[in-house]
Short mmCIF file of C-alpha atoms and ligand atoms in Angstrom, two decimals:
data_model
loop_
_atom_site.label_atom_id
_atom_site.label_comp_id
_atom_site.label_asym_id
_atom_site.label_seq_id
_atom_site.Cartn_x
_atom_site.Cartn_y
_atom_site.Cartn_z
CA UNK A 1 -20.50 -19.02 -7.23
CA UNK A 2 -23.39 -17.31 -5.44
CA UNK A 3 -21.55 -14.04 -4.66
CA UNK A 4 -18.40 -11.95 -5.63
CA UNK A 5 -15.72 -11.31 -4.04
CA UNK A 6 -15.70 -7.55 -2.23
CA UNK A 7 -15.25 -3.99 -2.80
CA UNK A 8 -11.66 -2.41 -1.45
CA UNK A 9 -11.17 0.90 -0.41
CA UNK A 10 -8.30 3.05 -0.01
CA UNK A 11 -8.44 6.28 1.65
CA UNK A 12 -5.79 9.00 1.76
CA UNK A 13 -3.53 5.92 2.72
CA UNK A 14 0.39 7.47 3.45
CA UNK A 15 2.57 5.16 4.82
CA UNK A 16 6.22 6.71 5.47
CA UNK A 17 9.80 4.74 6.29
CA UNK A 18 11.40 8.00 7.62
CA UNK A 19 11.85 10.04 4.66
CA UNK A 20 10.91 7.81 2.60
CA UNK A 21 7.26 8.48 1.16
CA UNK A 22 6.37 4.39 0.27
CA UNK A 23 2.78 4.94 -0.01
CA UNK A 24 1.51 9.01 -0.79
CA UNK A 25 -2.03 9.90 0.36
CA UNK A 26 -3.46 7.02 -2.19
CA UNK A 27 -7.24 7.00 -2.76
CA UNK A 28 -8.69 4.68 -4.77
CA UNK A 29 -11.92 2.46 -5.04
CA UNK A 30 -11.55 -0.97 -6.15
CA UNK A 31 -15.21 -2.59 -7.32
CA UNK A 32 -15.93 -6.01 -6.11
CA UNK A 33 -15.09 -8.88 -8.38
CA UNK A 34 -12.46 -6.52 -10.61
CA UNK A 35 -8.88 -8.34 -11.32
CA UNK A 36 -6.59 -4.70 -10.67
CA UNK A 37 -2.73 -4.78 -11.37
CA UNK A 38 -0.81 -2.64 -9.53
CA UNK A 39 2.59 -1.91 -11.81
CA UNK A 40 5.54 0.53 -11.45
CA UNK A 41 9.06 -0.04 -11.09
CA UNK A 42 11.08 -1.27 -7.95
CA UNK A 43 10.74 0.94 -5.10
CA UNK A 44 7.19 2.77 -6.69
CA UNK A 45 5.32 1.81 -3.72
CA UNK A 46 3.20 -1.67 -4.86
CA UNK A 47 4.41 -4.03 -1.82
CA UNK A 48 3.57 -1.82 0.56
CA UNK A 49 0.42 -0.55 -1.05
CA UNK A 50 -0.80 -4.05 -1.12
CA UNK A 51 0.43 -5.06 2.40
CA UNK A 52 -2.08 -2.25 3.95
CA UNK A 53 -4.91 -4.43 2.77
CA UNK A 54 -3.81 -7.39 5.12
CA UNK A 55 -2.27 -5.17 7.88
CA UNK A 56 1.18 -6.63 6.46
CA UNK A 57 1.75 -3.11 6.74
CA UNK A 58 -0.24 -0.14 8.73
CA UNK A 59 -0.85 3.17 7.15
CA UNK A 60 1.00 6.10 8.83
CA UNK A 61 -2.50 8.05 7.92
CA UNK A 62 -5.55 7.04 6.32
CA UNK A 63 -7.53 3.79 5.99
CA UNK A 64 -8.65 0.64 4.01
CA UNK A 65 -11.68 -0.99 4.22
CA UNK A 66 -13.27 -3.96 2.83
CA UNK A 67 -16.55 -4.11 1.82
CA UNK A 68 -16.90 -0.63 4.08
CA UNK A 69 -15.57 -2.42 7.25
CA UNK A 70 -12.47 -0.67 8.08
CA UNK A 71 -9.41 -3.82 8.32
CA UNK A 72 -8.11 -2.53 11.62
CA UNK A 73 -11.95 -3.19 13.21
CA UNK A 74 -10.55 -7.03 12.91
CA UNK A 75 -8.49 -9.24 14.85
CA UNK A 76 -5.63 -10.28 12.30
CA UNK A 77 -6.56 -13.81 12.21
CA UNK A 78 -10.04 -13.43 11.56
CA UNK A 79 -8.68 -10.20 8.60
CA UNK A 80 -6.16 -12.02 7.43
CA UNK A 81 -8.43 -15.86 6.87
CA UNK A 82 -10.80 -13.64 4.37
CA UNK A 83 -7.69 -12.37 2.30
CA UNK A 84 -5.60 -14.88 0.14
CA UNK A 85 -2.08 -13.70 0.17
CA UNK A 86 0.73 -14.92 -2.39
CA UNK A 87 3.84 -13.47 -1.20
CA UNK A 88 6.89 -11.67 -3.52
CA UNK A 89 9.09 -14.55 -3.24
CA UNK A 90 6.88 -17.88 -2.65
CA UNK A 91 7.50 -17.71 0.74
CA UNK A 92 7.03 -21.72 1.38
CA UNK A 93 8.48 -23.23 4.74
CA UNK A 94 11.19 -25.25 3.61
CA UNK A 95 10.85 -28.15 5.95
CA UNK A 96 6.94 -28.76 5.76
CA UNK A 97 5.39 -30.80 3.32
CA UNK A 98 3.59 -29.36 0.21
CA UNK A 99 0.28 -30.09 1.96
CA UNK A 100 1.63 -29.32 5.29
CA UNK A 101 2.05 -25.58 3.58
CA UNK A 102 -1.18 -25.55 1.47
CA UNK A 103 -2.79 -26.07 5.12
CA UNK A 104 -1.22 -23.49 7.00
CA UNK A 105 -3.83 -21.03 6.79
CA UNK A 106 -6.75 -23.72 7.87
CA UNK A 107 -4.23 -24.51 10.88
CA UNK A 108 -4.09 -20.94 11.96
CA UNK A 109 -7.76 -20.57 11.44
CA UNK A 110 -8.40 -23.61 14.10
CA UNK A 111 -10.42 -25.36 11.16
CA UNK A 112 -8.10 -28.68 11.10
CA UNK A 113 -10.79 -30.65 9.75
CA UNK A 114 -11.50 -28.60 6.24
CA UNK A 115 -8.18 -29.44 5.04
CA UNK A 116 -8.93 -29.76 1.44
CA UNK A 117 -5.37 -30.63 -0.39
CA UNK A 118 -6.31 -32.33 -2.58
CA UNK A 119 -9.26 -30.57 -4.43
CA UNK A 120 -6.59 -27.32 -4.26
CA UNK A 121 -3.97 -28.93 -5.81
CA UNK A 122 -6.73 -29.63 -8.82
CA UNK A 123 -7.62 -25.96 -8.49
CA UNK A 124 -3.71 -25.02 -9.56
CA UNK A 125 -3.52 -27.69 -11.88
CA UNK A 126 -0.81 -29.72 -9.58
CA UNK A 127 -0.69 -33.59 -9.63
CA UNK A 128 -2.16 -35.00 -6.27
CA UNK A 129 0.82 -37.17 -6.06
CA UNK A 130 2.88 -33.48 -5.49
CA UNK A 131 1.21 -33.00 -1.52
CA UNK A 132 4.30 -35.10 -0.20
CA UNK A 133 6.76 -33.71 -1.65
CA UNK A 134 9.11 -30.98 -0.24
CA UNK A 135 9.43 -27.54 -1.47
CA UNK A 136 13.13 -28.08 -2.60
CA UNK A 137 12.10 -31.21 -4.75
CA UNK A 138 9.57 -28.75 -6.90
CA UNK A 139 10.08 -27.17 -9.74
CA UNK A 140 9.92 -22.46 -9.81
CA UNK A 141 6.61 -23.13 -11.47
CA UNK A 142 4.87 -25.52 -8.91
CA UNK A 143 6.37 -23.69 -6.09
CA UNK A 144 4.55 -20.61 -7.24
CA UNK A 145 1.21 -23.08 -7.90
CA UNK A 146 1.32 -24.29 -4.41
CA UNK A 147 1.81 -20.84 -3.16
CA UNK A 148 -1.19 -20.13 -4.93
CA UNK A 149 -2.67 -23.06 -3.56
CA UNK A 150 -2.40 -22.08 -0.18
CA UNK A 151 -3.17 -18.42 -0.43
CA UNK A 152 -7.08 -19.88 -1.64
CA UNK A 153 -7.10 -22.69 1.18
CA UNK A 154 -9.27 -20.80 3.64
CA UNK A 155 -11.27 -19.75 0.57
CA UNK A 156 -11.06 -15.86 0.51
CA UNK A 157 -12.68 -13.80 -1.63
CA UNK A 158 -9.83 -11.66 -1.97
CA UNK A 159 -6.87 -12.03 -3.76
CA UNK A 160 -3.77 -10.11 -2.88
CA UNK A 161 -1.12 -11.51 -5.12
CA UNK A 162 2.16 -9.65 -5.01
CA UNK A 163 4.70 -11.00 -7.99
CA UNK A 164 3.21 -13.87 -8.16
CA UNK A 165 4.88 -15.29 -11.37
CA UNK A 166 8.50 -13.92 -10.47
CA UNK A 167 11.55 -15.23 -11.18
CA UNK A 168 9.65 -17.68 -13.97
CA UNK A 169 10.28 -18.54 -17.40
CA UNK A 170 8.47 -16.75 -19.54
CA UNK A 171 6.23 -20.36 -21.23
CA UNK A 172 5.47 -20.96 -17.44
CA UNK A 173 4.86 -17.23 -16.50
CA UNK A 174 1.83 -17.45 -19.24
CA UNK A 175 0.03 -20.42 -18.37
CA UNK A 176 0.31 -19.63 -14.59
CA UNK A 177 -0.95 -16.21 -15.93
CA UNK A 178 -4.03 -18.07 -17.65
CA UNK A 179 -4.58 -20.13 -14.93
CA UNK A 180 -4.86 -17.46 -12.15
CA UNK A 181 -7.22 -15.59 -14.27
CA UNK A 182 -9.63 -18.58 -14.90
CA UNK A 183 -9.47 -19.33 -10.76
CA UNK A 184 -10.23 -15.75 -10.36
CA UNK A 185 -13.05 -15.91 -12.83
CA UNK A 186 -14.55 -19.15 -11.52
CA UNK A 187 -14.49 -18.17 -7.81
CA UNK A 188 -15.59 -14.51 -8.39
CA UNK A 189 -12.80 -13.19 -6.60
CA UNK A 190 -11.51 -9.65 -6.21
CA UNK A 191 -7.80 -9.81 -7.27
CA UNK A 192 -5.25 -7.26 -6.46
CA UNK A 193 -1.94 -8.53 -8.38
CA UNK A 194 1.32 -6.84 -8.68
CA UNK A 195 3.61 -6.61 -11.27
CA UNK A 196 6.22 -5.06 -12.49
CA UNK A 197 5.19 -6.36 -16.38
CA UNK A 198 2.88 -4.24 -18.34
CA UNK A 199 2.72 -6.71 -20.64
CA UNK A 200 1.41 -9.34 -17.74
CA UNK A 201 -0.93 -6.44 -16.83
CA UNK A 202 -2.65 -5.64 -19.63
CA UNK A 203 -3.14 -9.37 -21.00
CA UNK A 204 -4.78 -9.94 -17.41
CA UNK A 205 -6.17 -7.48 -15.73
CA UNK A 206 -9.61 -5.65 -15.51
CA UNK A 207 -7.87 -2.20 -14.82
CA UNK A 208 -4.35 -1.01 -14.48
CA UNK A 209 -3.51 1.00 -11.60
CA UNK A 210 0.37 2.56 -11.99
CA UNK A 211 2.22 3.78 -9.30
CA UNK A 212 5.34 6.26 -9.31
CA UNK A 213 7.15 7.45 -6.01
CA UNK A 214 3.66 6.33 -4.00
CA UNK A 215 1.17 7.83 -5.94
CA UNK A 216 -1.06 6.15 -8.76
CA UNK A 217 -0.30 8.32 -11.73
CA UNK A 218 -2.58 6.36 -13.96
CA UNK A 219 -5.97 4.26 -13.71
CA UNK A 220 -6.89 2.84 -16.77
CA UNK A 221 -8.59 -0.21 -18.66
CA UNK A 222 -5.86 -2.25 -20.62
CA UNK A 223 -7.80 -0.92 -24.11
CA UNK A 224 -7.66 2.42 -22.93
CA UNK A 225 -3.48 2.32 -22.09
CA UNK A 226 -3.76 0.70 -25.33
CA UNK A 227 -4.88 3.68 -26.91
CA UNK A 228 -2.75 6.36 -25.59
CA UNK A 229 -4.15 7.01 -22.42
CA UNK A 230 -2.75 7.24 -18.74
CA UNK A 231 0.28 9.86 -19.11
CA UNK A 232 3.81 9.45 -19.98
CA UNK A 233 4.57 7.24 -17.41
CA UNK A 234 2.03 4.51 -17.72
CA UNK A 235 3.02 5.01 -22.09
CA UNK A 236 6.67 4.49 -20.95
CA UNK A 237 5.93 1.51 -19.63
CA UNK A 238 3.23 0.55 -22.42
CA UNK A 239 6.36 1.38 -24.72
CA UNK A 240 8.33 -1.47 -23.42
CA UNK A 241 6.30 -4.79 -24.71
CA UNK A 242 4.94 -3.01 -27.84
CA UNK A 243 8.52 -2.09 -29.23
CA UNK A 244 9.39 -6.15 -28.29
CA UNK A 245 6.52 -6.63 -30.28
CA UNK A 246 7.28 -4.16 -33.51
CA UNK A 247 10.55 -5.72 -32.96
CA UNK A 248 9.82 -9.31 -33.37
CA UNK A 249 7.20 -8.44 -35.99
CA UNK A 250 10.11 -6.89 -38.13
CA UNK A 251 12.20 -9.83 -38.14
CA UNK A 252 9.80 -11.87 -39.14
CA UNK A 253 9.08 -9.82 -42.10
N1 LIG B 1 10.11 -2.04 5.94
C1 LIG B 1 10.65 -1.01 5.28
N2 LIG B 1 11.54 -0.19 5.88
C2 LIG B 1 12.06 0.86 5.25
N3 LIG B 1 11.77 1.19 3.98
C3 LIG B 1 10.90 0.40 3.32
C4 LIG B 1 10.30 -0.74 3.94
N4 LIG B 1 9.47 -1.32 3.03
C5 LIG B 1 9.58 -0.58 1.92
N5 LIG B 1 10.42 0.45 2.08
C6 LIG B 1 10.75 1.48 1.07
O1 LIG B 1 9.53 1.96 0.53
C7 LIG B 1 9.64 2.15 -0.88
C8 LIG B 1 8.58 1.32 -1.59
O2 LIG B 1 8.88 -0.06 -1.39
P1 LIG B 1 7.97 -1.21 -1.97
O3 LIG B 1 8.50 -2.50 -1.45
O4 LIG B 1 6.55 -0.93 -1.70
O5 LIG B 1 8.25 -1.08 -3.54
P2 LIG B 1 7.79 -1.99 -4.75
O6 LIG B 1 7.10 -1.10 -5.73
O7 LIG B 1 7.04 -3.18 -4.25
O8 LIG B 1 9.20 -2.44 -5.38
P3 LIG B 1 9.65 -3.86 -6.04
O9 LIG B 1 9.09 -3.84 -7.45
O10 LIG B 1 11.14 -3.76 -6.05
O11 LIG B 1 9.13 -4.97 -5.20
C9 LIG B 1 11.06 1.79 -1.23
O12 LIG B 1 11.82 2.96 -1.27
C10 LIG B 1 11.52 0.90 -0.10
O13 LIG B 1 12.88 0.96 0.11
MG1 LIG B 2 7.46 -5.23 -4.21
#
């Protein structure tokens, strides 16, 4: 891969719902090429956090810019063809084909020629023989490959991944896992991933933001929340997998 993927910038980003402070005056620098997950429970702020990057959502105040270019300076289509997006719940259209969905981006991007299926479906690890089925006929796992799939069709260089292994078993959760860390890896991406699993973030990610009632309230590497750092929130939630862990460890003995 000749280059990596690029920087993101947040900057005093607030995004209100009424009363409801869903994003609070977040600034944050994101290098280009880091794999960031964003954690903190339900309702912390992550969605919407993410969804500024891809004018999903706009900021109230504040900015984002990518690689210094500020994302409102875009038309959407040309914003949102740079920016892979896998969506909280899948988010496949039930009554197109699995290649039909894997090319929706190219379609909206007016590139109907580049339609590259098959060499995604190797990319996520998917038998070719899958790009005919229908979304019903797959499996949680493959859904969640082809909606990985498609979010890399137009070949961004950004990843915004938001849940991306929900609602999965946890065998399945950890090879997709795997698997979405090698692709990031081997295309040089910048990955923003969500996640409410601590666990998931710290076996994955580069750097751990955490997020509590729309503020990040810690911003550490996985070694350092390892080690103590980040505050009592980002240790509550460090607490959680290691006391599994003790746990198991103390049946076994
Ligand atoms: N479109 C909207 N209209 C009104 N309120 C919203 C909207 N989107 C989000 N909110 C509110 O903003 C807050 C943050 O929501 P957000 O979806 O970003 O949380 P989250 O951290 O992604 O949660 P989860 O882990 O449950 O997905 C919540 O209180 C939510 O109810
Ligand atoms: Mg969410």
């Amino acid at each position: 891969m000749d280059d990596i993927g690029p920087k993101v910038r947040f900057d005093a980003v607030t995004r209100t719902f009424g009363e409801t402070h869903a994003v609070d005056s977040v600034t944050l620098d994101i290098a280009g090429g880091a794999f960031v997950a964003l954690v903190g429970q339900s309702g912390s702020g992550k969605s919407t956090l993410l969804k500024t990057v891809n004018r999903l959502v706009v900021p109230t105040s504040g900015r984002v810019a990518i690689d210094d270019r500020d994302v409102a300076a875009d038309p959407l289509p040309l914003l949102r063809r740079r920016i892979g997006y896998v969506f909280q719940n899948v988010g496949l259209f039930p009554h197109l084909s699995v290649a039909e969905n894997i090319a929706i981006p190219l379609r909206i991007a007016g590139d109907r020629d580049a339609v590259r299926v098959d060499e995604l479906l190797d990319l996520v690890e998917l038998p070719r023989a899958l790009a005919t089925r229908m979304p019903a006929e797959l499996s949680g796992g493959q859904r969640q490959r082809v909606g990985i799939a498609r979010a890399l069709a137009a070949r961004p260089r950004l990843m915004l991944m938001d849940e991306p292994f929900g609602a999965l078993d946890p065998v399945t959760r950890d090879s997709l896992g795997g698997a979405v860390r090698a692709l990031h890896d081997r295309l040089a991406l910048t990955t923003i991933m969500v996640t409410h699993d601590m666990a998931e973030a710290l076996l994955l990610a580069d750097r751990v933001l955490v997020m509590e009632r729309g503020r990040i309230v810690a911003d550490e590497t996985p070694s350092a929340l390892l080690a103590g750092e980040g505050g009592t929130t980002a240790q509550a939630l460090v607490a959680i997998p290691r006391t599994q862990a003790e746990r198991l460890l103390a049946i076994e003995r």
